[in-house]
Structures are given as C-alpha cells and as structure tokens.
Amino acid sequence: TDSSQTHTGLAVLVRKSKRDRDMAKDSSKTESIQWLLRSENGDHPAPYYIELEQRRVYCHISIPDDSKQKTISLKCLDGGPSFFVNESLVQVIARGSKGLSTVEDLNYAQRRFAPYNDINVPIPTVNDAFVSRLSSPLAVLQLVGKLLTTLEENFLPAMLNVLSNLGQHYMNAKKSIIAARELSNE
C-alpha cells in the first residue's frame, strides 16, 4: 500500500521473524502495524491479506458472534512463492526453480499482475563497440597523446605503443560483447 494514502479499517500488529527483520530497511524494529487488505477476487487462498517485507501473508478472520468472546482471531498462512502461481507451496518447492514453465501459469500470472516486460537488449557488433570505444573522449585523448609521442621519440617503438593501445581497446570491446551475450542469455 502507498503510505501517503489514508486507510480506515482493520490493522494488525505483526511480530517480525528474524528473516523479516533481516530483509527490512530498519532491522531494529521487531513489530510493525500492517493494514489488513481485502483480496480482489476468488483466486486467493484467503479473503484478507497483509503485505510484509515484499511478501503476502493471507488471513482468515473469525469475528465472535456472541458477547462472551471479545477478541477477533486471525489464522494466517504465508503466501510465499505461491503468491506468483496458482499452486500450493509444497508443489512450488517440489518443482524447484523452473519458474512459470506452463502456459497456464504464465496466463494466470499475467492476468493477476499485468503482462511481463520482454526485455531484449540489442547487442552491438564488435566493430561497433570498438568504434564507440575509440570515439569516447578519453580514448581520443589517449590516442592523440600517443601519436604526438611518435613525433618526439623513435618512430617504431612509439607506433608499436599506439598499435598496442588499439589492440587493447579492441580486446576490451570484444570482452564486453561476450559479457553482454552471456547476460542476455540468462
């Protein structure tokens, strides 16, 4: 929920577990007050939930009918990984980390959370990366300085220094292309 919004309704005092405190921005707080929110549709395992440190905890509320019992009781179950798929937590753990491998799971998740972004980063060719490296101000200054040293010193060693510098830029461009391909495959 957005902290700038004002809510009226039920809130619960939550005692955070060690894992929740480790994930929190302020790990010194052992308790927090969370709004009890109503589930939007029937796809949820319980009619109410709280959101706690980037996970959802579903709650069943029992309100007493008689005047003898004065407290409202909550029975909560952790949403955990089943927050993202239409399966129980045991089934998700049994599957391992395959993600949304079936079309039904993907369609369910897209209906519930909006379509996923398909990020395709264009990978330039080695020559394009090499030219963009050489056109950077630092590389231009470096190469101009090395070319000027060829005028003052022996031509052959200074020219080998320039060629060595160009080779280093080419190898760095090639390594960056390989790294970009590996990242895009993940």
PDB file of C-alpha atoms in Angstrom:
ATOM      1  CA  THR A   1       0.000   0.000   0.000  1.00  0.00           C
ATOM      2  CA  ASP A   2       1.050   3.564  -0.538  1.00  0.00           C
ATOM      3  CA  SER A   3       1.999   5.265   2.717  1.00  0.00           C
ATOM      4  CA  SER A   4       0.532   8.557   1.527  1.00  0.00           C
ATOM      5  CA  GLN A   5      -2.957   7.050   1.355  1.00  0.00           C
ATOM      6  CA  THR A   6      -5.189   7.128   4.383  1.00  0.00           C
ATOM      7  CA  HIS A   7      -6.899   3.909   5.413  1.00  0.00           C
ATOM      8  CA  THR A   8      -9.788   3.133   7.647  1.00  0.00           C
ATOM      9  CA  GLY A   9     -10.375  -0.432   8.676  1.00  0.00           C
ATOM     10  CA  LEU A  10      -8.543  -3.208  10.437  1.00  0.00           C
ATOM     11  CA  ALA A  11      -4.821  -3.172  11.062  1.00  0.00           C
ATOM     12  CA  VAL A  12      -2.787  -5.888  12.731  1.00  0.00           C
ATOM     13  CA  LEU A  13       0.291  -5.792  14.905  1.00  0.00           C
ATOM     14  CA  VAL A  14       2.852  -8.141  13.399  1.00  0.00           C
ATOM     15  CA  ARG A  15       5.848  -9.521  15.271  1.00  0.00           C
ATOM     16  CA  LYS A  16       8.526  -9.928  12.633  1.00  0.00           C
ATOM     17  CA  SER A  17      10.578 -13.080  12.287  1.00  0.00           C
ATOM     18  CA  LYS A  18      14.362 -12.914  12.081  1.00  0.00           C
ATOM     19  CA  ARG A  19      14.168 -13.346   8.281  1.00  0.00           C
ATOM     20  CA  ASP A  20      11.725 -10.430   8.000  1.00  0.00           C
ATOM     21  CA  ARG A  21      13.915  -8.227  10.206  1.00  0.00           C
ATOM     22  CA  ASP A  22      16.953  -9.057   8.067  1.00  0.00           C
ATOM     23  CA  MET A  23      15.076  -8.061   4.897  1.00  0.00           C
ATOM     24  CA  ALA A  24      13.662  -4.846   6.385  1.00  0.00           C
ATOM     25  CA  LYS A  25      15.173  -1.406   5.908  1.00  0.00           C
ATOM     26  CA  ASP A  26      15.179  -0.845   9.657  1.00  0.00           C
ATOM     27  CA  SER A  27      16.181  -4.174  11.165  1.00  0.00           C
ATOM     28  CA  SER A  28      15.856  -2.902  14.748  1.00  0.00           C
ATOM     29  CA  LYS A  29      12.039  -2.916  14.597  1.00  0.00           C
ATOM     30  CA  THR A  30      10.656  -6.221  15.804  1.00  0.00           C
ATOM     31  CA  GLU A  31       6.996  -5.260  15.373  1.00  0.00           C
ATOM     32  CA  SER A  32       5.068  -3.361  12.749  1.00  0.00           C
ATOM     33  CA  ILE A  33       1.481  -2.372  12.125  1.00  0.00           C
ATOM     34  CA  GLN A  34       0.138  -3.559   8.777  1.00  0.00           C
ATOM     35  CA  TRP A  35      -3.193  -2.862   7.130  1.00  0.00           C
ATOM     36  CA  LEU A  36      -5.431  -5.848   6.648  1.00  0.00           C
ATOM     37  CA  LEU A  37      -6.417  -5.687   2.986  1.00  0.00           C
ATOM     38  CA  ARG A  38      -9.271  -7.480   1.215  1.00  0.00           C
ATOM     39  CA  SER A  39      -8.407  -9.852  -1.662  1.00  0.00           C
ATOM     40  CA  GLU A  40      -9.635  -8.580  -5.009  1.00  0.00           C
ATOM     41  CA  ASN A  41     -11.048 -11.820  -6.390  1.00  0.00           C
ATOM     42  CA  GLY A  42     -11.513 -15.500  -5.601  1.00  0.00           C
ATOM     43  CA  ASP A  43      -8.046 -16.567  -6.801  1.00  0.00           C
ATOM     44  CA  HIS A  44      -6.566 -16.037  -3.337  1.00  0.00           C
ATOM     45  CA  PRO A  45      -6.410 -18.700  -0.612  1.00  0.00           C
ATOM     46  CA  ALA A  46      -7.986 -16.363   1.961  1.00  0.00           C
ATOM     47  CA  PRO A  47     -10.265 -13.306   1.831  1.00  0.00           C
ATOM     48  CA  TYR A  48      -7.767 -10.978   3.558  1.00  0.00           C
ATOM     49  CA  TYR A  49      -4.033 -10.441   3.453  1.00  0.00           C
ATOM     50  CA  ILE A  50      -1.202  -8.275   4.744  1.00  0.00           C
ATOM     51  CA  GLU A  51       1.927  -7.373   2.822  1.00  0.00           C
ATOM     52  CA  LEU A  52       5.052  -7.789   4.886  1.00  0.00           C
ATOM     53  CA  GLU A  53       8.553  -7.124   3.512  1.00  0.00           C
ATOM     54  CA  GLN A  54       7.730  -7.929  -0.125  1.00  0.00           C
ATOM     55  CA  ARG A  55       5.655 -10.996   0.575  1.00  0.00           C
ATOM     56  CA  ARG A  56       1.984 -11.593   1.144  1.00  0.00           C
ATOM     57  CA  VAL A  57       0.503 -13.309   4.183  1.00  0.00           C
ATOM     58  CA  TYR A  58      -3.119 -14.415   3.799  1.00  0.00           C
ATOM     59  CA  CYS A  59      -5.504 -14.253   6.749  1.00  0.00           C
ATOM     60  CA  HIS A  60      -8.828 -15.811   7.728  1.00  0.00           C
ATOM     61  CA  ILE A  61     -10.695 -13.618  10.205  1.00  0.00           C
ATOM     62  CA  SER A  62     -13.104 -15.034  12.750  1.00  0.00           C
ATOM     63  CA  ILE A  63     -15.303 -12.425  14.410  1.00  0.00           C
ATOM     64  CA  PRO A  64     -17.165 -13.656  17.507  1.00  0.00           C
ATOM     65  CA  ASP A  65     -20.930 -13.951  17.265  1.00  0.00           C
ATOM     66  CA  ASP A  66     -21.618 -13.987  20.971  1.00  0.00           C
ATOM     67  CA  SER A  67     -20.771 -11.354  23.524  1.00  0.00           C
ATOM     68  CA  LYS A  68     -18.660 -13.714  25.682  1.00  0.00           C
ATOM     69  CA  GLN A  69     -15.738 -13.788  23.298  1.00  0.00           C
ATOM     70  CA  LYS A  70     -14.398 -10.261  22.902  1.00  0.00           C
ATOM     71  CA  THR A  71     -11.386 -10.824  20.621  1.00  0.00           C
ATOM     72  CA  ILE A  72     -11.113 -11.198  16.885  1.00  0.00           C
ATOM     73  CA  SER A  73      -8.896 -14.099  15.897  1.00  0.00           C
ATOM     74  CA  LEU A  74      -6.740 -14.385  12.779  1.00  0.00           C
ATOM     75  CA  LYS A  75      -5.467 -17.564  11.226  1.00  0.00           C
ATOM     76  CA  CYS A  76      -2.688 -16.684   8.788  1.00  0.00           C
ATOM     77  CA  LEU A  77      -0.807 -18.600   6.151  1.00  0.00           C
ATOM     78  CA  ASP A  78       2.271 -17.408   4.331  1.00  0.00           C
ATOM     79  CA  GLY A  79       1.756 -16.561   0.684  1.00  0.00           C
ATOM     80  CA  GLY A  80       5.421 -17.224  -0.088  1.00  0.00           C
ATOM     81  CA  PRO A  81       6.209 -18.400  -3.618  1.00  0.00           C
ATOM     82  CA  SER A  82       2.580 -19.470  -4.165  1.00  0.00           C
ATOM     83  CA  PHE A  83       1.861 -15.737  -4.391  1.00  0.00           C
ATOM     84  CA  PHE A  84       3.006 -15.883  -8.026  1.00  0.00           C
ATOM     85  CA  VAL A  85       1.480 -19.126  -9.274  1.00  0.00           C
ATOM     86  CA  ASN A  86      -1.760 -20.998  -8.871  1.00  0.00           C
ATOM     87  CA  GLU A  87      -0.226 -23.881  -6.877  1.00  0.00           C
ATOM     88  CA  SER A  88       0.356 -24.794  -3.277  1.00  0.00           C
ATOM     89  CA  LEU A  89       3.666 -24.012  -1.601  1.00  0.00           C
ATOM     90  CA  VAL A  90       4.562 -27.733  -1.465  1.00  0.00           C
ATOM     91  CA  GLN A  91       4.072 -28.079  -5.231  1.00  0.00           C
ATOM     92  CA  VAL A  92       6.187 -24.990  -5.913  1.00  0.00           C
ATOM     93  CA  ILE A  93       9.034 -26.263  -3.732  1.00  0.00           C
ATOM     94  CA  ALA A  94       8.818 -29.707  -5.362  1.00  0.00           C
ATOM     95  CA  ARG A  95       9.149 -28.170  -8.817  1.00  0.00           C
ATOM     96  CA  GLY A  96      12.391 -26.448  -7.879  1.00  0.00           C
ATOM     97  CA  SER A  97      13.174 -23.157  -9.549  1.00  0.00           C
ATOM     98  CA  LYS A  98      11.717 -23.714 -13.024  1.00  0.00           C
ATOM     99  CA  GLY A  99       9.651 -20.553 -12.801  1.00  0.00           C
ATOM    100  CA  LEU A 100       6.471 -20.142 -14.825  1.00  0.00           C
ATOM    101  CA  SER A 101       7.054 -23.075 -17.142  1.00  0.00           C
ATOM    102  CA  THR A 102       3.491 -23.753 -18.283  1.00  0.00           C
ATOM    103  CA  VAL A 103       1.284 -21.520 -20.369  1.00  0.00           C
ATOM    104  CA  GLU A 104      -1.476 -21.726 -17.740  1.00  0.00           C
ATOM    105  CA  ASP A 105       0.846 -20.401 -15.022  1.00  0.00           C
ATOM    106  CA  LEU A 106       2.019 -17.584 -17.287  1.00  0.00           C
ATOM    107  CA  ASN A 107      -1.544 -16.602 -18.241  1.00  0.00           C
ATOM    108  CA  TYR A 108      -2.628 -16.694 -14.599  1.00  0.00           C
ATOM    109  CA  ALA A 109       0.304 -14.520 -13.510  1.00  0.00           C
ATOM    110  CA  GLN A 110      -0.278 -12.054 -16.375  1.00  0.00           C
ATOM    111  CA  ARG A 111      -3.998 -11.720 -15.506  1.00  0.00           C
ATOM    112  CA  ARG A 112      -3.142 -11.150 -11.882  1.00  0.00           C
ATOM    113  CA  PHE A 113      -0.070  -8.909 -12.108  1.00  0.00           C
ATOM    114  CA  ALA A 114      -0.122  -7.462 -15.682  1.00  0.00           C
ATOM    115  CA  PRO A 115       1.976  -8.712 -18.612  1.00  0.00           C
ATOM    116  CA  TYR A 116       5.687  -9.267 -18.080  1.00  0.00           C
ATOM    117  CA  ASN A 117       8.155  -6.974 -19.763  1.00  0.00           C
ATOM    118  CA  ASP A 118      10.095  -8.699 -22.502  1.00  0.00           C
ATOM    119  CA  ILE A 119      13.491  -7.081 -22.280  1.00  0.00           C
ATOM    120  CA  ASN A 120      15.591  -7.576 -25.362  1.00  0.00           C
ATOM    121  CA  VAL A 121      18.805  -5.619 -25.186  1.00  0.00           C
ATOM    122  CA  PRO A 122      20.356  -5.165 -28.621  1.00  0.00           C
ATOM    123  CA  ILE A 123      23.928  -6.450 -28.718  1.00  0.00           C
ATOM    124  CA  PRO A 124      26.192  -4.405 -30.995  1.00  0.00           C
ATOM    125  CA  THR A 125      28.817  -5.983 -33.216  1.00  0.00           C
ATOM    126  CA  VAL A 126      32.451  -5.995 -32.161  1.00  0.00           C
ATOM    127  CA  ASN A 127      33.301  -3.335 -34.733  1.00  0.00           C
ATOM    128  CA  ASP A 128      30.519  -1.037 -33.496  1.00  0.00           C
ATOM    129  CA  ALA A 129      31.686  -1.447 -29.902  1.00  0.00           C
ATOM    130  CA  PHE A 130      35.298  -0.827 -30.968  1.00  0.00           C
ATOM    131  CA  VAL A 131      34.376   2.380 -32.830  1.00  0.00           C
ATOM    132  CA  SER A 132      32.262   3.630 -29.911  1.00  0.00           C
ATOM    133  CA  ARG A 133      35.181   2.960 -27.542  1.00  0.00           C
ATOM    134  CA  LEU A 134      37.573   4.851 -29.791  1.00  0.00           C
ATOM    135  CA  SER A 135      35.179   7.780 -30.135  1.00  0.00           C
ATOM    136  CA  SER A 136      34.988   8.312 -26.377  1.00  0.00           C
ATOM    137  CA  PRO A 137      36.812  11.468 -25.222  1.00  0.00           C
ATOM    138  CA  LEU A 138      39.246   9.581 -23.017  1.00  0.00           C
ATOM    139  CA  ALA A 139      40.312   7.199 -25.784  1.00  0.00           C
ATOM    140  CA  VAL A 140      40.681  10.074 -28.272  1.00  0.00           C
ATOM    141  CA  LEU A 141      42.873  11.999 -25.830  1.00  0.00           C
ATOM    142  CA  GLN A 142      44.899   8.890 -25.127  1.00  0.00           C
ATOM    143  CA  LEU A 143      45.473   8.131 -28.816  1.00  0.00           C
ATOM    144  CA  VAL A 144      46.312  11.742 -29.707  1.00  0.00           C
ATOM    145  CA  GLY A 145      48.865  11.796 -26.891  1.00  0.00           C
ATOM    146  CA  LYS A 146      50.433   8.565 -28.125  1.00  0.00           C
ATOM    147  CA  LEU A 147      50.511   9.830 -31.734  1.00  0.00           C
ATOM    148  CA  LEU A 148      52.245  13.016 -30.591  1.00  0.00           C
ATOM    149  CA  THR A 149      54.892  10.939 -28.829  1.00  0.00           C
ATOM    150  CA  THR A 150      55.698   9.302 -32.181  1.00  0.00           C
ATOM    151  CA  LEU A 151      56.862  12.741 -33.371  1.00  0.00           C
ATOM    152  CA  GLU A 152      59.198  13.230 -30.406  1.00  0.00           C
ATOM    153  CA  GLU A 153      60.602   9.728 -29.843  1.00  0.00           C
ATOM    154  CA  ASN A 154      61.731   6.880 -32.040  1.00  0.00           C
ATOM    155  CA  PHE A 155      59.004   6.201 -34.527  1.00  0.00           C
ATOM    156  CA  LEU A 156      58.888   2.403 -34.394  1.00  0.00           C
ATOM    157  CA  PRO A 157      58.562   1.888 -30.581  1.00  0.00           C
ATOM    158  CA  ALA A 158      56.019   4.719 -30.310  1.00  0.00           C
ATOM    159  CA  MET A 159      53.978   3.308 -33.197  1.00  0.00           C
ATOM    160  CA  LEU A 160      54.023  -0.137 -31.550  1.00  0.00           C
ATOM    161  CA  ASN A 161      52.708   1.552 -28.403  1.00  0.00           C
ATOM    162  CA  VAL A 162      49.822   3.084 -30.426  1.00  0.00           C
ATOM    163  CA  LEU A 163      49.035  -0.277 -32.062  1.00  0.00           C
ATOM    164  CA  SER A 164      49.188  -1.976 -28.648  1.00  0.00           C
ATOM    165  CA  ASN A 165      46.709   0.581 -27.320  1.00  0.00           C
ATOM    166  CA  LEU A 166      44.357  -0.007 -30.274  1.00  0.00           C
ATOM    167  CA  GLY A 167      44.625  -3.773 -29.741  1.00  0.00           C
ATOM    168  CA  GLN A 168      43.765  -3.347 -26.068  1.00  0.00           C
ATOM    169  CA  HIS A 169      40.654  -1.319 -26.961  1.00  0.00           C
ATOM    170  CA  TYR A 170      39.643  -3.996 -29.492  1.00  0.00           C
ATOM    171  CA  MET A 171      40.028  -6.800 -26.924  1.00  0.00           C
ATOM    172  CA  ASN A 172      38.010  -4.819 -24.343  1.00  0.00           C
ATOM    173  CA  ALA A 173      35.249  -4.276 -26.921  1.00  0.00           C
ATOM    174  CA  LYS A 174      35.213  -8.000 -27.688  1.00  0.00           C
ATOM    175  CA  LYS A 175      35.042  -8.900 -23.978  1.00  0.00           C
ATOM    176  CA  SER A 176      32.141  -6.507 -23.432  1.00  0.00           C
ATOM    177  CA  ILE A 177      30.215  -8.101 -26.327  1.00  0.00           C
ATOM    178  CA  ILE A 178      30.805 -11.589 -24.871  1.00  0.00           C
ATOM    179  CA  ALA A 179      29.632 -10.409 -21.437  1.00  0.00           C
ATOM    180  CA  ALA A 180      26.511  -8.788 -22.968  1.00  0.00           C
ATOM    181  CA  ARG A 181      25.643 -12.034 -24.767  1.00  0.00           C
ATOM    182  CA  GLU A 182      26.023 -14.044 -21.569  1.00  0.00           C
ATOM    183  CA  LEU A 183      23.792 -11.609 -19.672  1.00  0.00           C
ATOM    184  CA  SER A 184      21.123 -11.667 -22.378  1.00  0.00           C
ATOM    185  CA  ASN A 185      21.057 -15.475 -22.298  1.00  0.00           C
ATOM    186  CA  GLU A 186      20.316 -15.545 -18.555  1.00  0.00           C
TER     187      GLU A 186
END
